[in-house]
Tab-separated table of C-alpha atoms in Angstrom:
chain	number	residue	atom	x	y	z
A	277	UNK	CA	-57.124	85.802	-26.667
A	278	UNK	CA	-56.556	83.725	-23.520
A	279	UNK	CA	-53.296	83.463	-21.644
A	280	UNK	CA	-51.275	80.529	-22.853
A	281	UNK	CA	-53.198	80.243	-26.107
A	282	UNK	CA	-51.227	79.121	-29.143
A	283	UNK	CA	-51.915	80.698	-32.520
A	284	UNK	CA	-50.968	78.919	-35.717
A	285	UNK	CA	-50.351	80.475	-39.128
A	286	UNK	CA	-48.476	79.574	-42.291
A	287	UNK	CA	-46.564	82.862	-42.338
A	288	UNK	CA	-45.841	85.289	-39.507
A	289	UNK	CA	-44.563	88.792	-40.277
A	290	UNK	CA	-42.987	90.795	-37.444
A	291	UNK	CA	-43.468	94.507	-38.127
A	292	UNK	CA	-46.175	96.327	-40.107
A	293	UNK	CA	-43.998	98.789	-42.021
A	294	UNK	CA	-44.002	98.968	-45.823
A	295	UNK	CA	-41.788	95.887	-46.307
A	296	UNK	CA	-43.673	93.772	-43.749
A	297	UNK	CA	-47.132	94.642	-45.050
A	298	UNK	CA	-46.050	94.086	-48.656
A	299	UNK	CA	-44.631	90.675	-47.749
A	300	UNK	CA	-47.903	89.855	-45.970
A	301	UNK	CA	-49.929	91.063	-48.951
A	302	UNK	CA	-48.159	88.829	-51.449
A	303	UNK	CA	-48.000	85.843	-49.096
A	304	UNK	CA	-51.780	86.062	-48.611
A	305	UNK	CA	-52.429	86.685	-52.273
A	306	UNK	CA	-50.593	83.461	-53.053
A	307	UNK	CA	-52.614	81.423	-50.619
A	308	UNK	CA	-50.724	81.495	-47.309
A	309	UNK	CA	-52.554	82.123	-44.018
A	310	UNK	CA	-50.655	85.160	-42.798
A	311	UNK	CA	-50.481	87.147	-39.548
A	312	UNK	CA	-48.686	90.466	-39.076
A	313	UNK	CA	-47.784	91.586	-35.563
A	314	UNK	CA	-46.966	95.232	-34.839
A	315	UNK	CA	-45.622	96.504	-31.523
A	316	UNK	CA	-47.165	99.942	-31.879
A	317	UNK	CA	-50.804	100.747	-31.278
A	318	UNK	CA	-51.111	102.487	-34.648
A	319	UNK	CA	-49.618	101.395	-37.945
A	320	UNK	CA	-47.336	104.051	-39.420
A	321	UNK	CA	-47.244	106.295	-36.382
A	322	UNK	CA	-45.112	107.887	-35.068
A	323	UNK	CA	-43.444	108.493	-38.434
A	324	UNK	CA	-39.747	107.676	-38.581
A	325	UNK	CA	-38.836	108.699	-42.114
A	326	UNK	CA	-37.648	111.610	-44.258
A	327	UNK	CA	-40.617	110.830	-46.537
A	328	UNK	CA	-39.015	111.525	-49.917
A	329	UNK	CA	-39.099	108.841	-52.599
A	330	UNK	CA	-39.949	108.473	-56.278
A	331	UNK	CA	-42.850	107.152	-58.323
A	332	UNK	CA	-40.671	104.622	-60.130
A	333	UNK	CA	-41.323	101.526	-57.994
A	334	UNK	CA	-45.112	101.638	-57.655
A	335	UNK	CA	-45.979	99.644	-60.752
A	336	UNK	CA	-43.559	96.851	-59.908
A	337	UNK	CA	-45.296	96.282	-56.571
A	338	UNK	CA	-48.781	96.678	-58.053
A	339	UNK	CA	-49.773	99.904	-56.329
A	340	UNK	CA	-52.284	101.838	-58.408
A	341	UNK	CA	-53.562	104.513	-56.106
A	342	UNK	CA	-51.126	106.906	-54.462
A	343	UNK	CA	-53.284	110.032	-54.122
A	344	UNK	CA	-53.801	109.654	-50.398
A	345	UNK	CA	-50.145	109.512	-49.396
A	346	UNK	CA	-48.266	111.318	-52.175
A	347	UNK	CA	-48.560	114.957	-51.090
A	348	UNK	CA	-45.942	116.709	-53.214
A	349	UNK	CA	-44.440	116.140	-56.623
A	350	UNK	CA	-41.268	118.187	-56.810
A	351	UNK	CA	-39.922	119.897	-59.911
A	352	UNK	CA	-36.319	119.263	-59.035
A	353	UNK	CA	-33.556	119.451	-56.480
A	354	UNK	CA	-31.337	122.290	-55.306
A	355	UNK	CA	-28.064	120.960	-54.024
A	356	UNK	CA	-25.823	123.217	-51.952
A	357	UNK	CA	-22.146	122.361	-51.849
A	358	UNK	CA	-19.594	123.641	-49.353
A	359	UNK	CA	-18.720	127.216	-50.207
A	360	UNK	CA	-22.427	127.909	-50.878
A	361	UNK	CA	-22.324	126.907	-54.573
A	362	UNK	CA	-25.773	125.788	-55.632
A	363	UNK	CA	-26.705	123.258	-58.242
A	364	UNK	CA	-30.277	123.178	-59.504
A	365	UNK	CA	-31.411	119.989	-61.172
A	366	UNK	CA	-34.795	120.105	-62.833
A	367	UNK	CA	-37.060	117.324	-63.987
A	368	UNK	CA	-35.939	113.733	-63.872
A	369	UNK	CA	-32.859	114.717	-61.961
A	370	UNK	CA	-31.662	111.248	-61.287
A	371	UNK	CA	-32.079	107.800	-62.716
A	372	UNK	CA	-34.841	106.830	-60.332
A	373	UNK	CA	-37.592	109.034	-61.699
A	374	UNK	CA	-39.760	111.870	-60.506
A	375	UNK	CA	-39.322	112.874	-56.877
A	376	UNK	CA	-42.299	112.843	-54.536
A	377	UNK	CA	-42.830	113.574	-50.856
A	378	UNK	CA	-45.181	111.297	-48.979
A	379	UNK	CA	-47.112	110.947	-45.729
A	380	UNK	CA	-45.561	107.763	-44.385
A	381	UNK	CA	-48.243	107.104	-41.797
A	382	UNK	CA	-50.870	107.052	-44.545
A	383	UNK	CA	-48.707	104.933	-46.867
A	384	UNK	CA	-48.130	102.351	-44.135
A	385	UNK	CA	-51.844	102.105	-43.428
A	386	UNK	CA	-52.633	101.840	-47.152
A	387	UNK	CA	-50.157	98.988	-47.560
A	388	UNK	CA	-51.732	97.249	-44.565
A	389	UNK	CA	-55.164	97.719	-46.162
A	390	UNK	CA	-53.915	96.082	-49.361
A	391	UNK	CA	-52.610	93.127	-47.323
A	392	UNK	CA	-55.888	92.861	-45.414
A	393	UNK	CA	-57.714	92.927	-48.763
A	394	UNK	CA	-55.833	89.757	-49.672
A	395	UNK	CA	-56.790	88.135	-46.366
A	396	UNK	CA	-53.854	88.942	-44.080
A	397	UNK	CA	-54.605	89.346	-40.366
A	398	UNK	CA	-53.082	91.997	-38.086
A	399	UNK	CA	-52.488	92.214	-34.333
A	400	UNK	CA	-51.433	95.592	-32.921
A	401	UNK	CA	-49.609	96.376	-29.672
A	402	UNK	CA	-48.011	92.960	-30.002
A	403	UNK	CA	-44.213	92.626	-29.758
A	404	UNK	CA	-42.091	89.591	-30.402
A	405	UNK	CA	-39.984	88.822	-27.322
A	406	UNK	CA	-38.120	85.745	-28.587
A	407	UNK	CA	-37.984	83.284	-31.457
A	408	UNK	CA	-39.242	79.738	-31.037
A	409	UNK	CA	-36.670	77.367	-32.526
A	410	UNK	CA	-36.853	73.608	-32.905
A	411	UNK	CA	-33.837	71.678	-34.191
A	412	UNK	CA	-32.372	74.993	-35.281
A	413	UNK	CA	-35.425	75.953	-37.356
A	414	UNK	CA	-37.445	79.047	-36.529
A	415	UNK	CA	-41.029	77.936	-35.843
A	416	UNK	CA	-42.634	81.118	-34.554
A	417	UNK	CA	-42.298	83.720	-31.839
A	418	UNK	CA	-43.196	84.251	-28.237
A	419	UNK	CA	-44.938	87.613	-28.065
A	420	UNK	CA	-46.523	90.061	-25.658
A	421	UNK	CA	-49.909	91.157	-26.892
A	422	UNK	CA	-51.822	93.772	-24.885
A	423	UNK	CA	-50.017	92.647	-21.750
A	424	UNK	CA	-50.424	88.893	-22.297
A	425	UNK	CA	-47.750	86.349	-23.187
A	426	UNK	CA	-48.772	84.444	-26.298
A	427	UNK	CA	-47.202	81.840	-28.527
A	428	UNK	CA	-47.506	82.297	-32.281
A	429	UNK	CA	-46.427	79.364	-34.413
A	430	UNK	CA	-45.724	79.651	-38.128
A	431	UNK	CA	-43.970	77.613	-40.779
A	432	UNK	CA	-42.018	80.655	-41.787
A	433	UNK	CA	-41.255	83.916	-39.980
A	434	UNK	CA	-40.495	87.168	-41.831
A	435	UNK	CA	-38.535	89.700	-39.777
A	436	UNK	CA	-39.595	93.182	-40.895
A	437	UNK	CA	-38.655	94.910	-37.655
A	438	UNK	CA	-36.564	97.726	-39.007
A	439	UNK	CA	-33.097	99.115	-38.363
A	440	UNK	CA	-33.140	97.879	-34.771
A	441	UNK	CA	-34.227	94.360	-35.836
A	442	UNK	CA	-34.201	91.906	-32.969
A	443	UNK	CA	-35.534	89.081	-35.128
A	444	UNK	CA	-32.391	89.123	-37.287
A	445	UNK	CA	-30.152	88.986	-34.233
A	446	UNK	CA	-32.167	86.297	-32.454
A	447	UNK	CA	-32.052	84.293	-35.681
A	448	UNK	CA	-28.264	84.507	-35.693
A	449	UNK	CA	-28.247	86.224	-39.094
A	450	UNK	CA	-26.003	89.028	-37.920
A	451	UNK	CA	-24.646	90.566	-34.782
A	452	UNK	CA	-23.613	94.128	-35.304
A	453	UNK	CA	-22.975	96.845	-37.868
A	454	UNK	CA	-19.683	98.677	-38.349
A	455	UNK	CA	-20.072	102.240	-36.976
A	456	UNK	CA	-18.853	103.728	-40.261
A	457	UNK	CA	-21.977	102.298	-41.934
A	458	UNK	CA	-24.410	103.886	-39.471
A	459	UNK	CA	-26.050	107.282	-39.912
A	460	UNK	CA	-27.784	108.928	-36.971
A	461	UNK	CA	-30.715	111.101	-38.084
A	462	UNK	CA	-32.852	113.866	-36.687
A	463	UNK	CA	-35.659	115.767	-38.388
A	464	UNK	CA	-38.315	118.380	-37.727
A	465	UNK	CA	-41.510	118.615	-39.671
A	466	UNK	CA	-41.770	122.386	-39.871
A	467	UNK	CA	-44.674	124.692	-40.604
A	468	UNK	CA	-44.609	128.351	-41.608
A	469	UNK	CA	-41.639	128.104	-43.943
A	470	UNK	CA	-40.957	130.730	-46.556
A	471	UNK	CA	-39.252	128.670	-49.278
A	472	UNK	CA	-40.026	127.551	-52.820
A	473	UNK	CA	-41.837	124.329	-52.119
A	474	UNK	CA	-41.414	122.977	-55.654
A	475	UNK	CA	-37.898	121.815	-54.843
A	476	UNK	CA	-36.125	119.500	-52.501
A	477	UNK	CA	-33.014	121.034	-50.951
A	478	UNK	CA	-29.885	119.130	-50.034
A	479	UNK	CA	-26.944	120.672	-48.176
A	480	UNK	CA	-23.658	118.817	-48.275
A	481	UNK	CA	-20.626	119.518	-46.170
A	482	UNK	CA	-20.073	121.002	-42.749
A	483	UNK	CA	-23.698	121.008	-41.571
A	484	UNK	CA	-23.870	117.199	-41.613
A	485	UNK	CA	-20.467	115.429	-41.617
A	486	UNK	CA	-20.558	112.243	-43.698
A	487	UNK	CA	-24.223	112.816	-44.564
A	488	UNK	CA	-26.424	115.703	-45.634
A	489	UNK	CA	-29.184	118.070	-44.597
A	490	UNK	CA	-32.457	117.512	-46.432
A	491	UNK	CA	-35.498	119.703	-46.920
A	492	UNK	CA	-38.455	117.827	-48.364
A	493	UNK	CA	-41.421	120.090	-49.086
A	494	UNK	CA	-45.014	119.407	-48.115
A	495	UNK	CA	-48.200	121.364	-48.741
A	496	UNK	CA	-49.057	124.621	-46.971
A	497	UNK	CA	-45.526	125.908	-46.358
A	498	UNK	CA	-44.478	122.781	-44.517
A	499	UNK	CA	-41.361	120.695	-45.022
A	500	UNK	CA	-39.391	117.924	-43.421
A	501	UNK	CA	-36.091	119.500	-42.427
A	502	UNK	CA	-33.635	116.923	-41.233
A	503	UNK	CA	-30.135	115.534	-41.388
A	504	UNK	CA	-28.109	112.396	-41.051
A	505	UNK	CA	-24.550	112.248	-39.734
A	506	UNK	CA	-22.062	109.415	-39.919
A	507	UNK	CA	-21.605	107.985	-36.439
A	508	UNK	CA	-17.836	108.133	-36.594
A	509	UNK	CA	-17.849	111.837	-37.541
A	510	UNK	CA	-20.150	113.214	-34.840
A	511	UNK	CA	-18.189	115.618	-32.656
A	512	UNK	CA	-17.761	114.807	-28.983
A	513	UNK	CA	-20.664	116.027	-26.843
A	514	UNK	CA	-22.740	117.040	-29.851
A	515	UNK	CA	-25.889	115.330	-31.127
A	516	UNK	CA	-27.512	115.286	-34.583
A	517	UNK	CA	-30.253	117.446	-33.056
A	518	UNK	CA	-27.602	120.037	-32.130
A	519	UNK	CA	-26.304	120.024	-35.719
A	520	UNK	CA	-29.817	120.520	-37.105
A	521	UNK	CA	-30.580	123.341	-34.665
A	522	UNK	CA	-27.357	125.042	-35.764
A	523	UNK	CA	-28.280	124.635	-39.425
A	524	UNK	CA	-31.732	126.123	-38.896
A	525	UNK	CA	-30.369	129.017	-36.837
A	526	UNK	CA	-27.945	129.855	-39.659
A	527	UNK	CA	-30.616	130.159	-42.375
A	528	UNK	CA	-33.106	133.021	-42.443
A	529	UNK	CA	-35.598	130.997	-44.489
A	530	UNK	CA	-35.780	128.217	-41.901
A	531	UNK	CA	-35.541	130.319	-38.744
A	532	UNK	CA	-39.124	131.467	-39.328
A	533	UNK	CA	-40.519	127.947	-39.282
A	534	UNK	CA	-41.766	126.082	-36.233
A	535	UNK	CA	-41.476	122.363	-35.631
A	536	UNK	CA	-44.761	120.477	-35.432
A	537	UNK	CA	-43.178	117.022	-35.228
A	538	UNK	CA	-39.799	115.587	-34.252
A	539	UNK	CA	-38.350	112.429	-35.787
A	540	UNK	CA	-35.226	110.510	-34.817
A	541	UNK	CA	-33.706	107.291	-36.050
A	542	UNK	CA	-30.777	105.266	-37.278
A	543	UNK	CA	-30.066	104.251	-40.864
A	544	UNK	CA	-27.623	101.670	-42.141
A	545	UNK	CA	-25.761	102.639	-45.320
A	546	UNK	CA	-23.341	99.752	-45.839
A	547	UNK	CA	-22.835	97.319	-48.697
A	548	UNK	CA	-25.547	94.715	-49.362
A	549	UNK	CA	-25.759	92.029	-46.661
A	550	UNK	CA	-24.186	88.640	-47.331
A	551	UNK	CA	-27.124	86.659	-45.968
A	552	UNK	CA	-30.639	87.525	-44.759
A	553	UNK	CA	-32.120	84.053	-44.248
A	554	UNK	CA	-31.948	81.100	-41.851
A	555	UNK	CA	-33.974	77.915	-41.453
A	556	UNK	CA	-37.597	79.121	-41.293
A	557	UNK	CA	-36.624	82.805	-41.305
A	558	UNK	CA	-36.371	85.646	-43.840
A	559	UNK	CA	-35.572	89.304	-43.235
A	560	UNK	CA	-36.986	92.183	-45.296
A	561	UNK	CA	-36.594	95.956	-45.493
A	562	UNK	CA	-34.311	97.905	-43.164
A	563	UNK	CA	-33.996	94.757	-41.033
A	564	UNK	CA	-32.277	93.093	-43.990
A	565	UNK	CA	-30.010	96.108	-44.702
A	566	UNK	CA	-31.221	97.045	-48.194
A	567	UNK	CA	-31.371	100.812	-47.696
A	568	UNK	CA	-30.022	102.900	-50.595
A	569	UNK	CA	-26.563	103.826	-49.264
A	570	UNK	CA	-26.500	107.228	-50.997
A	571	UNK	CA	-29.926	108.562	-50.093
A	572	UNK	CA	-30.636	106.550	-46.953
A	573	UNK	CA	-34.058	105.789	-48.452
A	574	UNK	CA	-35.509	102.441	-47.411
A	575	UNK	CA	-39.139	102.344	-48.534
A	576	UNK	CA	-38.677	101.553	-52.248
A	577	UNK	CA	-36.170	98.736	-51.787
A	578	UNK	CA	-38.038	97.380	-48.773
A	579	UNK	CA	-41.333	97.144	-50.640
A	580	UNK	CA	-39.744	95.667	-53.764
A	581	UNK	CA	-37.981	93.068	-51.659
A	582	UNK	CA	-41.113	92.520	-49.545
A	583	UNK	CA	-43.084	91.438	-52.594
A	584	UNK	CA	-40.514	88.746	-53.336
A	585	UNK	CA	-40.428	87.650	-49.682
A	586	UNK	CA	-44.215	87.246	-49.648
A	587	UNK	CA	-44.305	85.287	-52.892
A	588	UNK	CA	-41.502	83.001	-51.761
A	589	UNK	CA	-43.084	82.488	-48.322
A	590	UNK	CA	-46.293	81.268	-50.001
A	591	UNK	CA	-44.221	79.050	-52.290
A	592	UNK	CA	-42.454	77.591	-49.210
A	593	UNK	CA	-45.831	76.733	-47.712
A	594	UNK	CA	-47.000	75.050	-50.919
A	595	UNK	CA	-43.790	73.072	-51.304
A	596	UNK	CA	-43.373	72.341	-47.595
A	597	UNK	CA	-39.774	73.613	-47.737
A	598	UNK	CA	-38.535	76.085	-45.113
A	599	UNK	CA	-34.839	75.283	-44.948
A	600	UNK	CA	-32.027	77.764	-45.450
A	601	UNK	CA	-30.947	76.198	-48.769
A	602	UNK	CA	-34.407	76.587	-50.239
A	603	UNK	CA	-34.676	80.197	-49.049
A	604	UNK	CA	-31.253	80.984	-50.465
A	605	UNK	CA	-32.181	79.515	-53.819
A	606	UNK	CA	-35.534	81.249	-54.051
A	607	UNK	CA	-35.645	84.343	-51.837
A	608	UNK	CA	-31.989	85.429	-51.702
A	609	UNK	CA	-31.430	84.774	-55.393
A	610	UNK	CA	-34.499	86.739	-56.458
A	611	UNK	CA	-34.038	89.832	-54.307
A	612	UNK	CA	-30.330	89.947	-55.114
A	613	UNK	CA	-31.136	89.857	-58.820
A	614	UNK	CA	-33.338	92.878	-58.315
A	615	UNK	CA	-31.407	94.988	-55.807
A	616	UNK	CA	-27.891	93.819	-55.082
A	617	UNK	CA	-26.027	95.494	-57.972
A	618	UNK	CA	-27.826	98.758	-57.366
A	619	UNK	CA	-26.957	98.766	-53.660
A	620	UNK	CA	-23.331	97.864	-54.398
A	621	UNK	CA	-23.043	100.584	-57.013
A	622	UNK	CA	-24.542	103.240	-54.743
A	623	UNK	CA	-22.394	102.114	-51.832
A	624	UNK	CA	-19.243	102.411	-53.968
A	625	UNK	CA	-20.240	105.857	-55.229
A	626	UNK	CA	-20.919	107.026	-51.685
A	627	UNK	CA	-17.554	105.725	-50.483
A	628	UNK	CA	-15.816	107.340	-53.446
A	629	UNK	CA	-17.462	110.705	-52.874
A	630	UNK	CA	-16.505	110.517	-49.201
A	631	UNK	CA	-12.922	109.747	-50.093
A	632	UNK	CA	-12.418	112.342	-52.837
A	633	UNK	CA	-9.636	114.661	-51.697
A	634	UNK	CA	-10.361	118.304	-50.875
A	635	UNK	CA	-8.405	119.378	-53.940
A	636	UNK	CA	-10.268	117.071	-56.312
A	637	UNK	CA	-13.554	118.183	-54.783
A	638	UNK	CA	-12.650	121.850	-55.306
A	639	UNK	CA	-11.844	121.108	-58.948
A	640	UNK	CA	-15.124	119.299	-59.349
A	641	UNK	CA	-16.982	122.270	-57.894
A	642	UNK	CA	-15.175	124.615	-60.241
A	643	UNK	CA	-16.350	122.521	-63.180
A	644	UNK	CA	-19.907	122.423	-61.924
A	645	UNK	CA	-19.913	126.178	-61.422
A	646	UNK	CA	-19.264	126.640	-65.163
A	647	UNK	CA	-22.251	124.583	-66.255
A	648	UNK	CA	-25.486	126.386	-67.015
A	649	UNK	CA	-27.175	124.884	-64.018
A	650	UNK	CA	-30.699	126.016	-64.760
A	651	UNK	CA	-30.741	123.878	-67.865
A	652	UNK	CA	-28.726	120.967	-66.647
A	653	UNK	CA	-29.465	117.399	-65.877
A	654	UNK	CA	-27.235	114.557	-64.757
A	655	UNK	CA	-26.097	113.766	-68.303
A	656	UNK	CA	-24.991	117.368	-68.912
A	657	UNK	CA	-23.107	117.375	-65.625
A	658	UNK	CA	-21.324	114.131	-66.332
A	659	UNK	CA	-20.367	115.421	-69.764
A	660	UNK	CA	-18.886	118.563	-68.212
A	661	UNK	CA	-16.946	116.538	-65.664
A	662	UNK	CA	-15.671	114.261	-68.430
A	663	UNK	CA	-14.408	117.285	-70.370
A	664	UNK	CA	-12.843	119.263	-67.538
A	665	UNK	CA	-11.804	116.575	-65.046
A	666	UNK	CA	-11.298	113.343	-66.977
A	667	UNK	CA	-9.217	111.917	-64.126
A	668	UNK	CA	-12.170	112.141	-61.718
A	669	UNK	CA	-14.469	110.579	-64.302
A	670	UNK	CA	-11.966	107.803	-64.815
A	671	UNK	CA	-11.948	107.130	-61.105
A	672	UNK	CA	-15.729	107.067	-61.018
A	673	UNK	CA	-15.904	104.717	-63.989
A	674	UNK	CA	-13.286	102.377	-62.556
A	675	UNK	CA	-15.855	101.413	-59.944
A	676	UNK	CA	-18.221	99.747	-62.372
B	77	UNK	CA	-16.540	103.860	-19.725
B	78	UNK	CA	-19.652	102.759	-17.915
B	79	UNK	CA	-23.042	101.295	-18.662
B	80	UNK	CA	-25.389	103.743	-20.411
B	81	UNK	CA	-28.078	105.532	-18.460
B	82	UNK	CA	-31.193	106.508	-20.413
B	83	UNK	CA	-32.879	109.825	-19.768
B	84	UNK	CA	-36.471	108.805	-20.480
B	85	UNK	CA	-37.547	112.461	-20.600
B	86	UNK	CA	-35.334	112.985	-23.649
B	87	UNK	CA	-35.491	109.542	-25.309
B	88	UNK	CA	-37.635	109.469	-28.466
B	89	UNK	CA	-37.669	105.662	-28.547
B	90	UNK	CA	-36.356	105.690	-32.113
B	91	UNK	CA	-34.160	102.616	-31.776
B	92	UNK	CA	-30.982	104.144	-33.223
B	93	UNK	CA	-29.023	102.878	-30.188
B	94	UNK	CA	-30.699	99.453	-30.306
B	95	UNK	CA	-29.683	98.905	-33.929
B	96	UNK	CA	-26.192	100.201	-33.264
B	97	UNK	CA	-25.439	98.195	-30.106
B	98	UNK	CA	-22.820	95.560	-31.068
B	99	UNK	CA	-23.645	93.425	-28.025
B	100	UNK	CA	-27.426	93.340	-28.615
B	101	UNK	CA	-27.813	94.567	-25.049
B	102	UNK	CA	-30.491	97.207	-25.665
B	103	UNK	CA	-34.227	96.660	-26.011
B	104	UNK	CA	-37.150	98.941	-26.693
B	105	UNK	CA	-39.832	97.923	-24.214
B	106	UNK	CA	-43.357	99.225	-24.119
B	107	UNK	CA	-42.511	102.386	-22.174
B	108	UNK	CA	-38.802	102.144	-21.519
B	109	UNK	CA	-35.479	101.415	-23.124
B	110	UNK	CA	-33.592	98.690	-21.299
B	111	UNK	CA	-29.918	97.818	-21.184
B	112	UNK	CA	-29.054	94.323	-20.025
B	113	UNK	CA	-25.861	92.799	-18.634
B	114	UNK	CA	-24.511	91.959	-22.100
B	115	UNK	CA	-23.499	95.647	-22.350
B	116	UNK	CA	-19.763	95.927	-22.968
B	117	UNK	CA	-19.723	99.670	-22.165
B	118	UNK	CA	-18.366	100.424	-25.648
B	119	UNK	CA	-20.171	103.773	-25.800
B	120	UNK	CA	-21.530	103.416	-29.347
B	121	UNK	CA	-25.124	103.948	-28.192
B	122	UNK	CA	-24.066	107.287	-26.741
B	123	UNK	CA	-22.703	108.310	-30.147
B	124	UNK	CA	-25.734	106.958	-32.027
B	125	UNK	CA	-28.420	108.762	-30.030
B	126	UNK	CA	-29.789	111.594	-32.213
B	127	UNK	CA	-30.986	113.615	-29.230
B	128	UNK	CA	-28.453	113.016	-26.435
B	129	UNK	CA	-30.697	110.886	-24.237
B	130	UNK	CA	-27.894	108.493	-23.307
B	131	UNK	CA	-25.275	109.266	-20.704
B	132	UNK	CA	-22.445	106.991	-19.741
B	133	UNK	CA	-22.416	106.859	-15.962
B	134	UNK	CA	-19.219	108.370	-14.704
B	135	UNK	CA	-18.406	109.364	-18.281
B	136	UNK	CA	-19.467	112.342	-20.390
């Protein structure tokens, strides 16, 4: 690669995370010459993820083999409410299927391998520094690759550069997020824990204002122990790391563990975005704000959306259409069909739960405490709430 | 409030501040985190940092 050299591709993907690599995979598979650039020297590392997801989305995105990166299949979840009441949900404890804990660095590399198998090319340690625009259309990026300035031209650029997406901002797709929709996260991967590793643990309430503490188990007495806190609720002069250290210090079962990795990051948990495209530009994954607003999980939606982005990018190349109208009709319409209602629904539920009054919440807890929790699932719980607190159920239903 | 100062010894380069910055004034560079003159000194990056690596000069 010589200084001043110009590279030319059909499709350029900025960011080799799950959404970016999946977009690249399906663009290549459908005949587009595709390049992925990644600013890090290693795909997937350092990990910036809680690493809990489900098995439900794999088939849709044509992933057959998950043995390498799926390290734990959990039996259920133990949810701790304020006042130390515990709710144990076993089996398919939510509508999204069986819970698993993954090794994100391995998943990211596997998704890159699948893209490479379809013919996609990758360049590491290469960061986009600006977008190239001609007559308002994005035509590529200027990048720094191993210390050299290079120009990469493409008919269509896919911004898959995460929560801190610069591509989306350079493309004029959005400027900023409201602070009430931002969660600041901190996590330790801990070893030497003495807990039942068949469960995920979630702690709601004072430990993580506006968010929750999570414990996602891994093999050999390890777990990801982390939390997310709503930006607007973080106390003055306190950091999410301080909150997590306090949580760990307060629990005998976690005090024994030692951190072998530290993870930090921001997550957006707002309503679905109004627009994620511009002339010659599409956003995918966290960059396009499709994180599940309740869980903060971004991998499943990012990959599902990435598949559509890749297919549409290849279609753009075939049709020679890269304008905003075409992308709206094909990309926006398709990913919204798949994800928008779900994100809206989860956003509304999250807002509702945050706004439930202390009194209503206490009543809800009282109801839950009467249910035989060992045997319960979501349907049983909802039935109990319907019986004991119909007014809360009514409020919940009014959202749909 | 003043422009943020980054303590590189503490910064984990996670990008929480970059994504939060309403002025798009923060950039993750290869080894550093930069703040340019578009900074409006709103202080949101200070709140967003998970580890307390950002100080507002003259502020907290």
